[in-house]
XYZ file of C-alpha atoms in Angstrom:
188
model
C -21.646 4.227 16.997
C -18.235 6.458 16.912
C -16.676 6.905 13.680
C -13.002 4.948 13.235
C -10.429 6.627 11.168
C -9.045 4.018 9.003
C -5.856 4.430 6.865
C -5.490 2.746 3.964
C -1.898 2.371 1.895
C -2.450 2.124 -1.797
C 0.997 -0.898 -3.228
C 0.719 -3.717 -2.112
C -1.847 -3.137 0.064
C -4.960 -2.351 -2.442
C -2.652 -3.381 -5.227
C -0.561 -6.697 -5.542
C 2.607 -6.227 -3.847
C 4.234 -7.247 -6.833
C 2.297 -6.012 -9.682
C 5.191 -4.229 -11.334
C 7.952 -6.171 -11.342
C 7.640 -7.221 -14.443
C 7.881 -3.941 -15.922
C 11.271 -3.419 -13.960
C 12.293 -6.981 -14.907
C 12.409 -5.783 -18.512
C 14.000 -2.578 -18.155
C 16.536 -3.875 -15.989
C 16.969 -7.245 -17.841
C 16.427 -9.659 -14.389
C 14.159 -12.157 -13.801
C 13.134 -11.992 -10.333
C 9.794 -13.738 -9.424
C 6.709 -12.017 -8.046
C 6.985 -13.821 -4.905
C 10.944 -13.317 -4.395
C 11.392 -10.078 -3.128
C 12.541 -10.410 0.340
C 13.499 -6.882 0.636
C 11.035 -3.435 -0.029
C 14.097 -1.595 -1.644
C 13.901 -2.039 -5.157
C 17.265 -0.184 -5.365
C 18.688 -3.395 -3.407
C 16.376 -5.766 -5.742
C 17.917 -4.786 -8.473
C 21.579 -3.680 -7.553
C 21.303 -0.288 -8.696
C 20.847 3.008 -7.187
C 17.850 5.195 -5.445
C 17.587 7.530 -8.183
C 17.777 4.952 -11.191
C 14.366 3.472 -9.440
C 13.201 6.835 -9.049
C 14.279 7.826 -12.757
C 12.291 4.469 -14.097
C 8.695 5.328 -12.086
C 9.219 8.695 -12.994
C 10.806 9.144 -16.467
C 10.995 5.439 -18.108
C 7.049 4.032 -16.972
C 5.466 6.384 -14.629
C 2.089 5.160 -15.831
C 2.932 1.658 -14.511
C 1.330 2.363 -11.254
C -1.762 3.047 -12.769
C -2.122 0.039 -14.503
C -2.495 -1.926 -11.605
C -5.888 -3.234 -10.428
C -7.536 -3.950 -7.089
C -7.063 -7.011 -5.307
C -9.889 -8.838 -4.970
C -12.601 -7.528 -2.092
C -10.915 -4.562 -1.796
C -13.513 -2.400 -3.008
C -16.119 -3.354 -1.339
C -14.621 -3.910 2.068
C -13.187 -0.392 1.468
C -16.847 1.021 0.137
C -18.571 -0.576 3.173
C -15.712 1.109 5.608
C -16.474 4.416 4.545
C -20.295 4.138 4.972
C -19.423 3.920 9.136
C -16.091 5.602 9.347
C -13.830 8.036 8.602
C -11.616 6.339 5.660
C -7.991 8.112 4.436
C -6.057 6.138 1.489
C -2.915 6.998 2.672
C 0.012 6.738 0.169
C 3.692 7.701 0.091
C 3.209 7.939 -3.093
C 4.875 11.398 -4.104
C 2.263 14.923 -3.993
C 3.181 15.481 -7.870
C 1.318 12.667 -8.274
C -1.777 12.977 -6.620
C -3.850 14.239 -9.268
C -2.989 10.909 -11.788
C -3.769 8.693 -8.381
C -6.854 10.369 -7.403
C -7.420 9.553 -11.017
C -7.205 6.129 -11.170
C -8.962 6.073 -7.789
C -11.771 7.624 -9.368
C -12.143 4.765 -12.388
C -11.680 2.106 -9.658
C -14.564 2.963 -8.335
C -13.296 4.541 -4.939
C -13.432 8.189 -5.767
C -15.564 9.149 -2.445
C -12.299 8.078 -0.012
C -9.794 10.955 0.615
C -6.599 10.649 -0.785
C -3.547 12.319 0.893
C -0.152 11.487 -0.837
C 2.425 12.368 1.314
C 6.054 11.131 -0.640
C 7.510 9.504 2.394
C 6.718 5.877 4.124
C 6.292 7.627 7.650
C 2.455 7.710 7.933
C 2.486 7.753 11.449
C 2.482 11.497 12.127
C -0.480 12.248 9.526
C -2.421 9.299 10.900
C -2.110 10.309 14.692
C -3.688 13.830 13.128
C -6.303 12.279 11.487
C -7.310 9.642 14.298
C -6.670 7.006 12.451
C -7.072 3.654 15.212
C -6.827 1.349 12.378
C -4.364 1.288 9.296
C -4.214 -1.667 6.579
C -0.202 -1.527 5.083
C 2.331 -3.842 4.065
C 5.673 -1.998 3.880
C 7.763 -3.576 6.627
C 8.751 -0.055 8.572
C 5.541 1.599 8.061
C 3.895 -0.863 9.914
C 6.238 -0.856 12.915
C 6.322 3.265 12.630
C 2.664 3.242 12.747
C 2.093 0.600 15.268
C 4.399 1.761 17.823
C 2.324 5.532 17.363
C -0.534 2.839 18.945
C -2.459 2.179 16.144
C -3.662 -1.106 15.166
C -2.213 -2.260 12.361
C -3.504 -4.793 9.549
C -0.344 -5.910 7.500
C -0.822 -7.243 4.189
C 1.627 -10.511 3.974
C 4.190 -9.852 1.302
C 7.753 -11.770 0.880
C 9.369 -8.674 2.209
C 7.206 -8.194 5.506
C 7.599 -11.492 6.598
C 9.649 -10.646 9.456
C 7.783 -7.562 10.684
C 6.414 -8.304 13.959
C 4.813 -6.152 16.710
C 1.908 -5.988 19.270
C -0.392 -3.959 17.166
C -0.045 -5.836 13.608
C -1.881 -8.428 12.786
C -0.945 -10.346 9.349
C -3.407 -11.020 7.040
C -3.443 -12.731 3.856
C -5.978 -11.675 1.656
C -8.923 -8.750 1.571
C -11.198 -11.373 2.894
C -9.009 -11.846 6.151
C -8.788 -7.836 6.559
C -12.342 -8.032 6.689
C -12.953 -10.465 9.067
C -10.444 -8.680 10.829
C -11.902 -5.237 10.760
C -15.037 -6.642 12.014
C -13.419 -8.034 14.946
C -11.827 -4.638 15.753
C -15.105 -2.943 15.560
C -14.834 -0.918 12.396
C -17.012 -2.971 9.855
């Protein structure tokens, strides 16, 4: 049986899309709901600039994105991937920290899957390179990006993807659904 590459984004996808709002609840005194935002710019979420977000995950709490845990199935459906294909965790997560991801990788339990952090949302590029046929995202334009490059895309349902829509996503709900939907597509 051929090898799939799979891509796999690391917030909101392994992670709850939410998970650290909270954290930016307090430091910018709101109180927006895990389920309310309808937007993936947290500069918009919270009426502020690009570089006071940045400042926060980088200055204020940069440690809050490796508090996070797995959602549930996850690691397993991720584990079992990897025994048959070719599996990337695929972040635009920034390359300064890769070493503190790959970290907290490592204690969840999914230090054998290569990590490439690449500081942008475009995956598309990097995934046509690596022959990736199947990605698993949530972040509204990083699906489209990717699925008009012709991969197959499983989107994690989040309030702010709920209008993303295209021929090569398919919306899931859960790690459970991925799964059933990465067996139908061959790669489990």
């Amino acid at each position: 049986m051929e090898k799939l590459g799979i891509g796999i984004d690391i917030d909101g996808t392994l992670t709850h899309p939410s998970y650290f709002i909270p954290h930016l609840n307090a430091y910018f005194r709101q109180e927006i709901r895990t389920d309310e935002p309808h937007v993936y710019d947290y500069a918009q979420l919270y009426n502020t600039t690009p570089e006071e977000i940045r400042h926060y995950f980088t200055h204020v709490n940069s440690n809050v994105m490796f508090e996070s845990d797995l959602l549930d199935y996850a690691k397993d459906t991720v584990l079992d991937l990897a025994e048959k294909n070719n599996v990337y965790i695929i972040t635009a997560r920034d390359m300064g920290l890769y070493d503190k991801t790959r970290k907290w990788l490592d204690r969840k339990g999914l230090g054998s899957i290569e990590l490439l952090c690449l500081g942008t949302p475009d995956k598309s590029p990097v995934a046509k390179e690596l022959g990736v046929r199947y990605f698993l995202e949530d972040h509204p334009t990083a699906s489209v990006q990717i699925a008009d490059s012709g991969i197959k895309v499983c989107l994690m349902d989040a309030p702010y993807n709920k209008d993303t829509v295209h021929k090569n996503i398919e919306r899931v709900y859960n790690w459970s659904q991925a799964r059933d939907s990465l067996i139908r597509n061959g790669a489990l």
